[in-house]
Short mmCIF file of C-alpha atoms in Angstrom, two decimals:
data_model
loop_
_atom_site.label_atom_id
_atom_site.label_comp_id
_atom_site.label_asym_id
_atom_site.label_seq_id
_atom_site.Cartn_x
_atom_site.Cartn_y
_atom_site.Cartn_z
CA UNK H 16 -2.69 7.52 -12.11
CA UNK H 17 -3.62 4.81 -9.77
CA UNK H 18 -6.35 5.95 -6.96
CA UNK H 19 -8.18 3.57 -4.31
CA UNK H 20 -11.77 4.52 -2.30
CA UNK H 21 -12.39 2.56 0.90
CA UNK H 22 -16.32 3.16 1.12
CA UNK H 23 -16.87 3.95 4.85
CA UNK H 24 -14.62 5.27 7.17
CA UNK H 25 -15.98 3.56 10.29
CA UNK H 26 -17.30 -0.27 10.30
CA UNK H 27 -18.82 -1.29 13.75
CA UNK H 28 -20.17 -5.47 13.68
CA UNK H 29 -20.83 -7.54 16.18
CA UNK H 30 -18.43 -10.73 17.49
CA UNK H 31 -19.22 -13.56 15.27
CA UNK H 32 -20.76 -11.23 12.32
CA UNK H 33 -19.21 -11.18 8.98
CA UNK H 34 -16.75 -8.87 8.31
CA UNK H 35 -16.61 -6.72 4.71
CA UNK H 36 -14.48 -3.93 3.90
CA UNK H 37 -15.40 -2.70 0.64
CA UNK H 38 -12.12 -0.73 -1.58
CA UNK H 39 -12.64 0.27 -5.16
CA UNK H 40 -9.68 0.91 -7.00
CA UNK H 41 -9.05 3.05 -10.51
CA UNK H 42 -6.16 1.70 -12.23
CA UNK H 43 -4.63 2.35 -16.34
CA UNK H 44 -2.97 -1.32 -15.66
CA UNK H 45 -3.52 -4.61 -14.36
CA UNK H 46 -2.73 -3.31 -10.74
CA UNK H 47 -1.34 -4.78 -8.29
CA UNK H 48 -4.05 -5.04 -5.01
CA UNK H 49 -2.99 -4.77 -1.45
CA UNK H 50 -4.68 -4.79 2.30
CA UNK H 51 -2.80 -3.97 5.16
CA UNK H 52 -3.78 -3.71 9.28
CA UNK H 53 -2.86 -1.32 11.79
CA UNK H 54 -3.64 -2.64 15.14
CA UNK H 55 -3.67 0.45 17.47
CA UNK H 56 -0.38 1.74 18.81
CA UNK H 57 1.33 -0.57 16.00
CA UNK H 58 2.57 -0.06 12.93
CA UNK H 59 1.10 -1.44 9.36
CA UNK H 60 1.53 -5.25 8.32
CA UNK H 61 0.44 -6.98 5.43
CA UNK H 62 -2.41 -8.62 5.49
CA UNK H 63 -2.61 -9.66 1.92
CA UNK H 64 -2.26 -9.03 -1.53
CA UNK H 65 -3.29 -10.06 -5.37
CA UNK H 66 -0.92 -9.92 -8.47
CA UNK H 67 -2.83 -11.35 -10.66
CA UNK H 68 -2.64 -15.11 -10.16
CA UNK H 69 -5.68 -15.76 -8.43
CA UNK H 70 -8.70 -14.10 -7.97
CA UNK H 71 -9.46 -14.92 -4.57
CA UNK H 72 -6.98 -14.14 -2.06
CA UNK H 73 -6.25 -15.58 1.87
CA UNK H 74 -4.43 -13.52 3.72
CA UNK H 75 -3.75 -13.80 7.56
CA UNK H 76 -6.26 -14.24 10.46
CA UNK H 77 -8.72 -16.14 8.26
CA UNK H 78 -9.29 -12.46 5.86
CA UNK H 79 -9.66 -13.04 1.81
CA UNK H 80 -10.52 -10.41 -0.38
CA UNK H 81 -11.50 -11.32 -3.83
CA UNK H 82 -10.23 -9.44 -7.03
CA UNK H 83 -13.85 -8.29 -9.33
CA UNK H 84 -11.82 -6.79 -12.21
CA UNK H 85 -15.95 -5.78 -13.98
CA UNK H 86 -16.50 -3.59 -10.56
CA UNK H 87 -12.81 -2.66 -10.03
CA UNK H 88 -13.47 -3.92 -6.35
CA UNK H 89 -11.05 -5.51 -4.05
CA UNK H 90 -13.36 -5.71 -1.16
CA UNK H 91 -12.04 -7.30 2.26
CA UNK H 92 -13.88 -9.96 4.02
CA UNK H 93 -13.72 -12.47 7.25
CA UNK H 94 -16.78 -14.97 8.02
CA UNK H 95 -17.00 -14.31 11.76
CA UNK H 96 -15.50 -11.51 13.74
CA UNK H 97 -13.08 -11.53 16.30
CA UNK H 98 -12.24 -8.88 19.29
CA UNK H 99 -8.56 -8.59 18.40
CA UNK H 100 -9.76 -7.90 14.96
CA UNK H 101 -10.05 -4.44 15.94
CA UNK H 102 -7.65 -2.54 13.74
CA UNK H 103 -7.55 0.20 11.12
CA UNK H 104 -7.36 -1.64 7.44
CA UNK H 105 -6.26 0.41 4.70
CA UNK H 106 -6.60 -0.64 0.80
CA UNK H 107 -3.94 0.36 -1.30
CA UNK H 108 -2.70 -0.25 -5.28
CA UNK H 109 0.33 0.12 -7.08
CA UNK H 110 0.84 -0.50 -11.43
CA UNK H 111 3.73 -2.59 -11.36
CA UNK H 112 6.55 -1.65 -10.19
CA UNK H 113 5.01 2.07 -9.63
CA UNK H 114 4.68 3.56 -6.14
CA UNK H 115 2.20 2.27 -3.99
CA UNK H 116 -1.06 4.54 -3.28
CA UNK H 117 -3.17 3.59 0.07
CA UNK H 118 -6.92 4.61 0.62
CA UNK H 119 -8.05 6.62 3.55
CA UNK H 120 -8.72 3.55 5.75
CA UNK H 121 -11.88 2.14 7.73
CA UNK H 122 -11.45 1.66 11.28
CA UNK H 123 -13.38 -1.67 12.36
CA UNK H 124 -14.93 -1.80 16.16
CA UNK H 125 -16.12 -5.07 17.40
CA UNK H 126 -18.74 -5.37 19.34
CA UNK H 127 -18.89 -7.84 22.39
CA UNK S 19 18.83 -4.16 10.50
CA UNK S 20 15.84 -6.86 10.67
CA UNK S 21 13.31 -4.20 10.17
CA UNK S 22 12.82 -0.15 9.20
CA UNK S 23 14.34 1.84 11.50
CA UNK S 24 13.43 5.29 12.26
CA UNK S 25 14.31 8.25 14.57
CA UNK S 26 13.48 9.86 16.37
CA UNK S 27 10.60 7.94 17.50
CA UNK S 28 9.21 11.56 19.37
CA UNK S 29 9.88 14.93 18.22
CA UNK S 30 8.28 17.98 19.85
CA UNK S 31 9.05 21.14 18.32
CA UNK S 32 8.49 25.22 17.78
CA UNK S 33 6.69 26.52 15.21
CA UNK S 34 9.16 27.84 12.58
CA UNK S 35 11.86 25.40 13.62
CA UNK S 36 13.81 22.93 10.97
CA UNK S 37 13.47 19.03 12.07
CA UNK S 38 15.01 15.97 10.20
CA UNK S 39 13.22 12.70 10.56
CA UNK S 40 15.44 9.35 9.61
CA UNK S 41 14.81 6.20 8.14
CA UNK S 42 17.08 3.57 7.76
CA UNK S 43 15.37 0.84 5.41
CA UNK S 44 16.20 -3.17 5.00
CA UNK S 45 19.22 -3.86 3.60
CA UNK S 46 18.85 -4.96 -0.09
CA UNK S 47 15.67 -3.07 -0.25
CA UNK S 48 15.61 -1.01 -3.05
CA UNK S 49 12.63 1.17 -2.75
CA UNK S 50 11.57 3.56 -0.15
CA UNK S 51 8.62 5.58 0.76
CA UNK S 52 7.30 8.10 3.20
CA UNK S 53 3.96 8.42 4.24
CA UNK S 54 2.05 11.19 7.11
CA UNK S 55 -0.41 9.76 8.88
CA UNK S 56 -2.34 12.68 10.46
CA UNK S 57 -5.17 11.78 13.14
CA UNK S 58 -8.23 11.04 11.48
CA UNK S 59 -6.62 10.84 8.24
CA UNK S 60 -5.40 8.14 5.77
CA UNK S 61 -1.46 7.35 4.72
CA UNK S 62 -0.95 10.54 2.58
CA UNK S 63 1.63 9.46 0.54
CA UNK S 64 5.20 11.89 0.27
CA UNK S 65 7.99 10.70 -1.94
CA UNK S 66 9.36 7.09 -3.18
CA UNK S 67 12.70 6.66 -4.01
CA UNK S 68 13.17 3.84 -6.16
CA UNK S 69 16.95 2.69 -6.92
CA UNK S 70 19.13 5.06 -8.76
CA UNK S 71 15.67 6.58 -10.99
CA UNK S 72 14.67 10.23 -9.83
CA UNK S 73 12.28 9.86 -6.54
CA UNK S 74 9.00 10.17 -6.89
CA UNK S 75 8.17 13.87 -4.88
CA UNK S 76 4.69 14.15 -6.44
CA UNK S 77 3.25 13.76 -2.66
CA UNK S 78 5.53 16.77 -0.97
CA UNK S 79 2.75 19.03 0.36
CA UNK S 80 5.09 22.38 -0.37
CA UNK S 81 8.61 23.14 -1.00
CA UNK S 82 9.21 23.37 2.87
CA UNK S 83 9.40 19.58 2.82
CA UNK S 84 12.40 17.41 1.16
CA UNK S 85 13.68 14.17 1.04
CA UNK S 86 17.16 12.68 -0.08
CA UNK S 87 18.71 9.52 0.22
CA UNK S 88 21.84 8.57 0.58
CA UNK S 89 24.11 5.98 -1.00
CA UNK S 90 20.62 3.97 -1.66
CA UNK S 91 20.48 3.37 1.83
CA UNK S 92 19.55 5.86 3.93
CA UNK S 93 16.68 8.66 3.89
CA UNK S 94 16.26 11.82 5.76
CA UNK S 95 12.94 13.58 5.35
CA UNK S 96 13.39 17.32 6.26
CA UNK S 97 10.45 19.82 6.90
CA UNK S 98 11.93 23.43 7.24
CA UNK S 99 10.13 26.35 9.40
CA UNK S 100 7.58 24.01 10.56
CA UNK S 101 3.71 24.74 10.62
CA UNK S 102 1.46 23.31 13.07
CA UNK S 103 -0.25 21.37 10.79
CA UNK S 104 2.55 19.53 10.25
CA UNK S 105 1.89 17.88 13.22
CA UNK S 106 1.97 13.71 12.71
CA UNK S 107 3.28 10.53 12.21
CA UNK S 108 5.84 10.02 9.63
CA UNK S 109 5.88 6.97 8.22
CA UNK S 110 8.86 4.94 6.59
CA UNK S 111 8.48 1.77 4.56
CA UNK S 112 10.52 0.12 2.58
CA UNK S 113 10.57 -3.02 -0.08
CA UNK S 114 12.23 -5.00 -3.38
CA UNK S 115 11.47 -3.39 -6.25
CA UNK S 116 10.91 -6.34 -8.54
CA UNK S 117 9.74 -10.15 -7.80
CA UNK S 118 7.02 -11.70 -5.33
CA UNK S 119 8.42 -9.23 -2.73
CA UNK S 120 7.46 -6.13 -5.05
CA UNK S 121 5.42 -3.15 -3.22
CA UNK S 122 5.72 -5.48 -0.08
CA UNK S 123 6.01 -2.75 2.34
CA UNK S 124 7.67 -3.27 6.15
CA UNK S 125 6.97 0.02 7.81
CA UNK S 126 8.49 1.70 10.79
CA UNK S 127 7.14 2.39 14.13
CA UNK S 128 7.29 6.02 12.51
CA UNK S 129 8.43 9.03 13.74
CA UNK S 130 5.39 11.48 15.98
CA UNK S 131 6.20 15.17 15.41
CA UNK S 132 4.37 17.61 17.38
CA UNK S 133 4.74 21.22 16.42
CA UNK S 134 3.42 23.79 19.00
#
């Protein structure tokens, strides 16, 4: 069965500082690789997602996330921090067309 | 509707007490989940219904929770003689089950359930 691991629960950087999320993933498959944002007092959106085309992903808001299949890693980045990127990001996978399984999330405070 | 629908959006309870949470997904989605999101906690995931194939109730944290749905369309989560740690948000999401659009989620606002 599919399982993800977001390493950290809390991320704090500074305005301007690189962003990186870090989500390891344990998949029987090829999975299917997803990030999605929950800005507070909304509900989740999509921030991106890899199905196997390429291995580097954009997503929204200037966030990639790049597919390392040898450290079954999906980890979330974003060159230079922004205050309204404050936001709980959750990793999730799914094997095809199988359910989709979300990690426990990292809450990311920016720092003025 | 445009996007997942759910109801109510507030639900304060008594311990003991039956509550039904709704969801009313995209039309032409096929697949639907429900997540809790308790506070400090990740999207614990609850059941998936997927077409006409059995749903997916691995998540159900004990037999006082169930889930149907009806006609493919609509889902009703039901949690019977509540507990207090049943206390969160319910989420619903819903997506196509096949193409670029696969395990694209839209979530509801969710539904916060507050047992006392």
């Amino acid at each position: 069965a599919q399982s993800v691991t977001q390493l950290g629960s809390h991320v704090s950087v500074s305005e301007g500082a690189l962003v990186l999320l870090r989500c390891n993933y344990s998949s029987s498959v090829p999975p299917y690789l997803f990030w999605y944002v929950q800005y507070p007092n909304q509900g989740l959106q999509l921030l991106l997602k890899y199905t196997s085309a390429a291995t580097l992903v954009k997503g929204i808001n200037g966030f990639e996330a790049e597919f390392k299949k040898s450290e079954t890693s999906f980890h979330l980045t974003k060159p230079s921090a922004h205050m309204s990127d404050a936001a709980e990001y959750f990793c999730a996978v799914s094997e095809g067309a199988q359910k989709l399984v979300f990690g426990q999330g990292t809450r990311l405070t920016i720092n003025p | 509707g445009a996007g997942v629908s759910q109801s109510p959006s507030n639900k304060v309870t008594e311990k003991g007490k039956d509550v039904e949470l709704r969801c009313d997904p995209i039309s032409g989605h096929t697949a639907l989940y429900w997540y809790r999101q308790s506070l400090g906690q990740g999207l614990e995931f609850l059941i998936y219904f997927q077409g006409n194939s059995a749903p997916d109730k691995s998540g159900l944290p004990s037999d006082r929770f169930s889930a149907e749905r009806t006609g493919g369309s609509v889902s009703t989560l039901t949690i019977q003689r509540t507990q207090q740690e049943d206390s969160a948000v319910y989420l619903c999401a819903s997506s196509l089950s096949a193409g670029a659009g696969a395990n694209v989620l839209t979530f509801g606002a969710g539904s916060r359930l507050t047992v006392l």
